[in-house]
GROMACS .gro file of C-alpha atoms in nm:
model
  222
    1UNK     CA    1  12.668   6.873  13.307
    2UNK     CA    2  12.458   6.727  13.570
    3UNK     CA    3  12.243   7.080  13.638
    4UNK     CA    4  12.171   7.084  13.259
    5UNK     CA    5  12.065   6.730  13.266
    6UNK     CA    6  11.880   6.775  13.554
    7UNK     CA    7  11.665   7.062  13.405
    8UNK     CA    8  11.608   6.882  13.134
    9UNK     CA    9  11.456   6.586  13.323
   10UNK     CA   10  11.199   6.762  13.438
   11UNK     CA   11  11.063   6.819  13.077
   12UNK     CA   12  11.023   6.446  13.030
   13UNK     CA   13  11.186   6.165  12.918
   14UNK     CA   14  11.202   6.268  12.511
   15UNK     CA   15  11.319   6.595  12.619
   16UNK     CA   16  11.602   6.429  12.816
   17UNK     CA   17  11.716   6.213  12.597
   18UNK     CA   18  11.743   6.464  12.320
   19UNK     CA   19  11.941   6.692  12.515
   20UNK     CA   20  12.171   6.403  12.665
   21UNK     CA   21  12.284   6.343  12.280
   22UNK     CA   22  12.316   6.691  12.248
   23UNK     CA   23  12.489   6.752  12.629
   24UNK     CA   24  12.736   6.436  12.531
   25UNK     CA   25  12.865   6.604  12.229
   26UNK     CA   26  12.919   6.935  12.319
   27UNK     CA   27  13.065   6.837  12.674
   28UNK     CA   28  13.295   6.610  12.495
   29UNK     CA   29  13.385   6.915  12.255
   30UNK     CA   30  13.488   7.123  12.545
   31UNK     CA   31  13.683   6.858  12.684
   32UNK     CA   32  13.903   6.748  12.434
   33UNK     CA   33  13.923   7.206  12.319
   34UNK     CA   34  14.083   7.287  12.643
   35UNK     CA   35  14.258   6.924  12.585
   36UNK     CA   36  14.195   6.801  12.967
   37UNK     CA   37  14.446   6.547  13.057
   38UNK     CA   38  14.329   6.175  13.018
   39UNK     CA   39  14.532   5.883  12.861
   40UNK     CA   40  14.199   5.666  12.837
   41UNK     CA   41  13.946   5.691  12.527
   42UNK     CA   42  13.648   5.550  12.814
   43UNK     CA   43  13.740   5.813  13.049
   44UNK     CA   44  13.503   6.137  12.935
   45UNK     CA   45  13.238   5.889  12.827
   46UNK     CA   46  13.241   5.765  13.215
   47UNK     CA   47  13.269   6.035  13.352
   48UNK     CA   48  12.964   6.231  13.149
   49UNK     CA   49  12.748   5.923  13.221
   50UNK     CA   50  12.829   5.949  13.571
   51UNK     CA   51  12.730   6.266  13.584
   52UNK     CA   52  12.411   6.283  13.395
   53UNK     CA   53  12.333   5.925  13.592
   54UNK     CA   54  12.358   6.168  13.915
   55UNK     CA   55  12.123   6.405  13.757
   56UNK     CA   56  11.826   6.099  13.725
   57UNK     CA   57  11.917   6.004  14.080
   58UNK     CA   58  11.830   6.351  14.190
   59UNK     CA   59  11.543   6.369  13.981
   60UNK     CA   60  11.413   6.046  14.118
   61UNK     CA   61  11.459   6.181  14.472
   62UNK     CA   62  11.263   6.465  14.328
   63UNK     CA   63  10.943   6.265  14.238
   64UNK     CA   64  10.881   5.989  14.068
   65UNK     CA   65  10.970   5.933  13.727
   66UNK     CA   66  10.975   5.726  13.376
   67UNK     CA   67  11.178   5.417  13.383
   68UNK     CA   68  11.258   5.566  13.016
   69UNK     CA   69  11.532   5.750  13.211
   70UNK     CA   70  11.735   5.463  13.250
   71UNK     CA   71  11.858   5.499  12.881
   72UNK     CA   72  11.953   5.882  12.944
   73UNK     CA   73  12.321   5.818  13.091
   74UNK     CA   74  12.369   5.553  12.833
   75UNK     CA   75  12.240   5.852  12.599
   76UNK     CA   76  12.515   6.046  12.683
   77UNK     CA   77  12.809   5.825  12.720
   78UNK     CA   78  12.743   5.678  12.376
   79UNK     CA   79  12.728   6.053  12.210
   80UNK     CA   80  13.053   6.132  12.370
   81UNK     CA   81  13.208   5.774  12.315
   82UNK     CA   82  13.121   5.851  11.948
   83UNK     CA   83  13.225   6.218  11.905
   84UNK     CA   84  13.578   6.101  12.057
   85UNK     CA   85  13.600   5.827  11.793
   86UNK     CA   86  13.538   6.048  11.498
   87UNK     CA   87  13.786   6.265  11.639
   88UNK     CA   88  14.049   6.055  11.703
   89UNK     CA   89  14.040   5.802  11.439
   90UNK     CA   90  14.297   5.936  11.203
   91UNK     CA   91  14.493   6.081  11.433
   92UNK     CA   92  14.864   5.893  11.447
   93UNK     CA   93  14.980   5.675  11.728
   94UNK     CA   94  15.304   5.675  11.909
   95UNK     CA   95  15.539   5.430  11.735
   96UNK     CA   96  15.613   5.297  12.141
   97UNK     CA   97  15.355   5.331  12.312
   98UNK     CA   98  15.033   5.290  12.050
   99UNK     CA   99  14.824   5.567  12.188
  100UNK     CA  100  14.628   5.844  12.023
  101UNK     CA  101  14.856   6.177  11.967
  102UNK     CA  102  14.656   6.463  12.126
  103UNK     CA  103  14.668   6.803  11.875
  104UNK     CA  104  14.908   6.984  12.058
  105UNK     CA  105  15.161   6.683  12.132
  106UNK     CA  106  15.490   6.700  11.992
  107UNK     CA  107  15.646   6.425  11.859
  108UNK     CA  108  16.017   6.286  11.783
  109UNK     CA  109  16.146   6.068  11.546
  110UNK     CA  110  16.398   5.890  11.685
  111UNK     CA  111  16.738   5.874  11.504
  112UNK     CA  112  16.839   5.516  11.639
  113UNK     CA  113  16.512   5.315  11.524
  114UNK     CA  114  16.343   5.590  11.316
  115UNK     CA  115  15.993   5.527  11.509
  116UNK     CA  116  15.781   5.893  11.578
  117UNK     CA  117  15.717   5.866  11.930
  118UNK     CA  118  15.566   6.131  12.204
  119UNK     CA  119  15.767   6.357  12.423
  120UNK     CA  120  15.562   6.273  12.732
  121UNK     CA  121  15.639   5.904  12.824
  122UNK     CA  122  15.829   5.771  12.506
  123UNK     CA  123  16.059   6.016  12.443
  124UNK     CA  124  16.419   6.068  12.666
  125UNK     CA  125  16.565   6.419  12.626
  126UNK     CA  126  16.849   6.322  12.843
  127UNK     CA  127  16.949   6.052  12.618
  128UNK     CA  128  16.803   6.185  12.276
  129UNK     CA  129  16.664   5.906  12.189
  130UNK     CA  130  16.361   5.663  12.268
  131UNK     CA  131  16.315   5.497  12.587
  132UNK     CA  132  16.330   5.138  12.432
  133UNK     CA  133  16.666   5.217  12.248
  134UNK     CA  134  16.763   5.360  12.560
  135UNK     CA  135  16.647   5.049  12.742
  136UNK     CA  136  16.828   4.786  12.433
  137UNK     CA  137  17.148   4.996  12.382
  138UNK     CA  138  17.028   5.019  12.008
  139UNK     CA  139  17.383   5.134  11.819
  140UNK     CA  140  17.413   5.433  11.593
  141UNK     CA  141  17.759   5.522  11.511
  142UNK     CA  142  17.927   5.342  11.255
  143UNK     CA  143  18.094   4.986  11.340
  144UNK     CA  144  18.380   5.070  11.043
  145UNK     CA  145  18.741   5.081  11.154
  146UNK     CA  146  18.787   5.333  10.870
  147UNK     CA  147  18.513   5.570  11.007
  148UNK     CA  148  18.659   5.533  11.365
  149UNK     CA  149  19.031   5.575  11.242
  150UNK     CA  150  18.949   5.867  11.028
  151UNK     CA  151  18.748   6.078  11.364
  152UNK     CA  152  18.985   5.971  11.653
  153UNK     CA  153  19.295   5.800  11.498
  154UNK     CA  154  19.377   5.450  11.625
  155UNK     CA  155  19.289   5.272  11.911
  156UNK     CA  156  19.483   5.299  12.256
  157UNK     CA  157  19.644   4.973  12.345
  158UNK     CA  158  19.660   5.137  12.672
  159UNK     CA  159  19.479   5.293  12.970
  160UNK     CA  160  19.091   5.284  13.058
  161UNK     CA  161  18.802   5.385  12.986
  162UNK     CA  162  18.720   5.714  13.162
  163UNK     CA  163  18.347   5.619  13.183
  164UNK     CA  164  18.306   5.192  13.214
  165UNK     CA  165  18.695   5.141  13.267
  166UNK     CA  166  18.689   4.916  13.040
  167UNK     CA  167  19.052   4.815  12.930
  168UNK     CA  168  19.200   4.773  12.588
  169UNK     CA  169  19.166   4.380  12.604
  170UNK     CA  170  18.774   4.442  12.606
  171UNK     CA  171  18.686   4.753  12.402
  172UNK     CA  172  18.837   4.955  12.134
  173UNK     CA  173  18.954   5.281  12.325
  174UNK     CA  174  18.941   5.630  12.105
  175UNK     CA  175  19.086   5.928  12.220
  176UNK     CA  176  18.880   6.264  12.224
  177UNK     CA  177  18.996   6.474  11.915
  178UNK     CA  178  18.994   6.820  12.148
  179UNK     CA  179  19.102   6.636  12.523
  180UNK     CA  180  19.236   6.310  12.410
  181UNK     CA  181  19.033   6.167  12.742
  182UNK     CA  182  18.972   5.766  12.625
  183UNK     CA  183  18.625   5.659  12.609
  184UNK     CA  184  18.534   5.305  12.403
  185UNK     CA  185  18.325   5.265  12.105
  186UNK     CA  186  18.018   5.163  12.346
  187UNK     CA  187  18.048   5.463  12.553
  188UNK     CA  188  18.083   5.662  12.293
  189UNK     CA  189  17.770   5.587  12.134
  190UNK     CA  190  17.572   5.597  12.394
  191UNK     CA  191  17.643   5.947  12.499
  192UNK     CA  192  17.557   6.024  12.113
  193UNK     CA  193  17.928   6.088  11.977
  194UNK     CA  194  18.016   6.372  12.233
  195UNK     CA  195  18.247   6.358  12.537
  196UNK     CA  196  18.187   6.302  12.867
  197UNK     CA  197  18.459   6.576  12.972
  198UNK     CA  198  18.481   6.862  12.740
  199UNK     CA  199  18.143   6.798  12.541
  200UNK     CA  200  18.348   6.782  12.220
  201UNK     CA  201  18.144   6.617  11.955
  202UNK     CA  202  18.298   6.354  11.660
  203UNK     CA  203  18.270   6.533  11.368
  204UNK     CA  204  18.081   6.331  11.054
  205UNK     CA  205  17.828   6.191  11.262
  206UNK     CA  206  17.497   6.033  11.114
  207UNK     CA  207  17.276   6.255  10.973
  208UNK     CA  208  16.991   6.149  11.193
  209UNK     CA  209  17.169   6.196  11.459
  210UNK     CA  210  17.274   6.559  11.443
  211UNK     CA  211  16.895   6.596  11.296
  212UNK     CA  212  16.730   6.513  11.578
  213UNK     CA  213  16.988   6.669  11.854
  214UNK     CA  214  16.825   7.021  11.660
  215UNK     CA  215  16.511   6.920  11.678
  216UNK     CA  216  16.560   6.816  12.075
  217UNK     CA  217  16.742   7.154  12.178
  218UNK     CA  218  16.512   7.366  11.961
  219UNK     CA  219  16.219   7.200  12.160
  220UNK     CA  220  16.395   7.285  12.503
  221UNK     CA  221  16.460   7.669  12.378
  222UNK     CA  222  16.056   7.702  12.294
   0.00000   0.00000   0.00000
C-alpha cells in the first residue's frame, strides 16, 4: 500500500488523491476477502492511512512537495471507512455481544434464551449454551412435578447429590433412569438433562434443547 502510494505521489497531488480513493477501496476489498482478523470497524481505515501517511513522509524526504498531500491519508482512510460500511451494514449482530458477523462466522441460537450469538467469544461448547446463561444459570428443563415424575420417578428423600451434595431438605433429588446415581433438579439442568456418570440423557427433553446439542456436535465433526 505504501509503495503504490508512493509512486503515485510523484505524479502530483490530483494523481494521488485519485489513486488513494481508488488504493482505499481495493485494499479494503482484499482485506475483508481473505477476512484478516480485526474486531474493530476503525482498524483497516487506520491502518491504510497510516500507511499511505508513511508514503507522503517519504515523499517529503524525497523533495519538496504540495501541502495538497495532507488530504491524501485522509483520502484513503475515508474510502476504506466507507467501503467497510456498505459492507457491513446489513450484516446481523451477535445477540451478546452486538458486533458485526463476519461471512464465514457461524452462529448459534441458543436454546435457553433463543438469542443467535457467535461461536468465537459468545458461544460455550462445553456448556451448549451462551456465556450469559452460562454466567445467570438461565433454566431450561421443565419446573412440573409431572414432567419430573414421569422421566425419573419420585424424588429421593434420601442421600446426596453426587455433584453439589446437596441433601433432600434443599433440592429435589432424581435418580438417573440407566444408573440411578442422584443428581437434583439444578444439577440436572445445568449439565443439559444428561448424567454426570454414565452420560445417560432424560428422555422428552425440550425441543430446543436436543436442537441445538445437533447443531453443536455437527459443528465439532466439520
Amino acid at each position: 500500500m505504501a509503495s503504490l502510494q508512493f509512486g503515485t505521489n510523484l505524479l502530483g497531488p490530483g494523481v494521488a488523491s485519485l489513486a488513494a480513493i481508488v488504493l482505499g477501496v481495493i485494499c479494503t476489498l482484499i482485506w475483508v476477502h481473505f477476512d484478516l482478523p480485526h474486531r474493530l470497524i476503525w482498524i483497516p481505515p487506520v491502518s491504510l492511512g497510516a500507511a499511505s501517511l508513511l508514503a507522503v513522509g517519504i515523499a517529503a524526504l524525497v523533495g519538496p512537495i504540495s501541502t495538497l498531500f495532507a488530504i491524501v491519508p485522509i483520502l484513503v482512510a475515508g474510502a476504506s471507512f466507507a467501503t467497510l460500511a456498505f459492507l457491513t451494514w446489513d450484516r446481523p449482530r451477535c445477540g451478546l455481544c452486538s458486533r458485526r458477523l463476519r461471512t464465514q462466522s457461524v452462529v448459534f441460537q441458543c436454546p435457553r434464551c433463543r438469542l443467535e450469538v457467535c461461536e468465537e467469544s459468545c458461544w460455550s461448547f462445553e456448556h451448549r449454551r451462551c456465556h450469559l446463561c452460562l454466567e445467570q444459570r438461565v433454566p431450561i428443563l421443565p419446573m412440573q412435578e409431572r414432567w419430573w415424575s414421569r422421566v425419573t420417578g419420585p424424588p429421593s428423600e434420601v442421600g446426596r447429590c453426587q455433584v453439589c451434595l446437596a441433601a433432600p431438605q434443599k433440592a429435589a433429588l432424581r435418580c438417573c433412569p440407566k444408573c440411578r446415581r442422584l443428581q437434583c433438579q439444578d444439577c440436572w439442568d445445568f449439565h443439559n438433562g444428561s448424567c454426570t456418570r454414565c452420560g445417560e440423557t432424560l428422555p422428552d427433553l425440550p425441543s430446543a434443547l436436543t436442537e441445538s446439542i445437533a447443531k453443536v456436535y455437527d459443528r465439532k465433526a466439520s
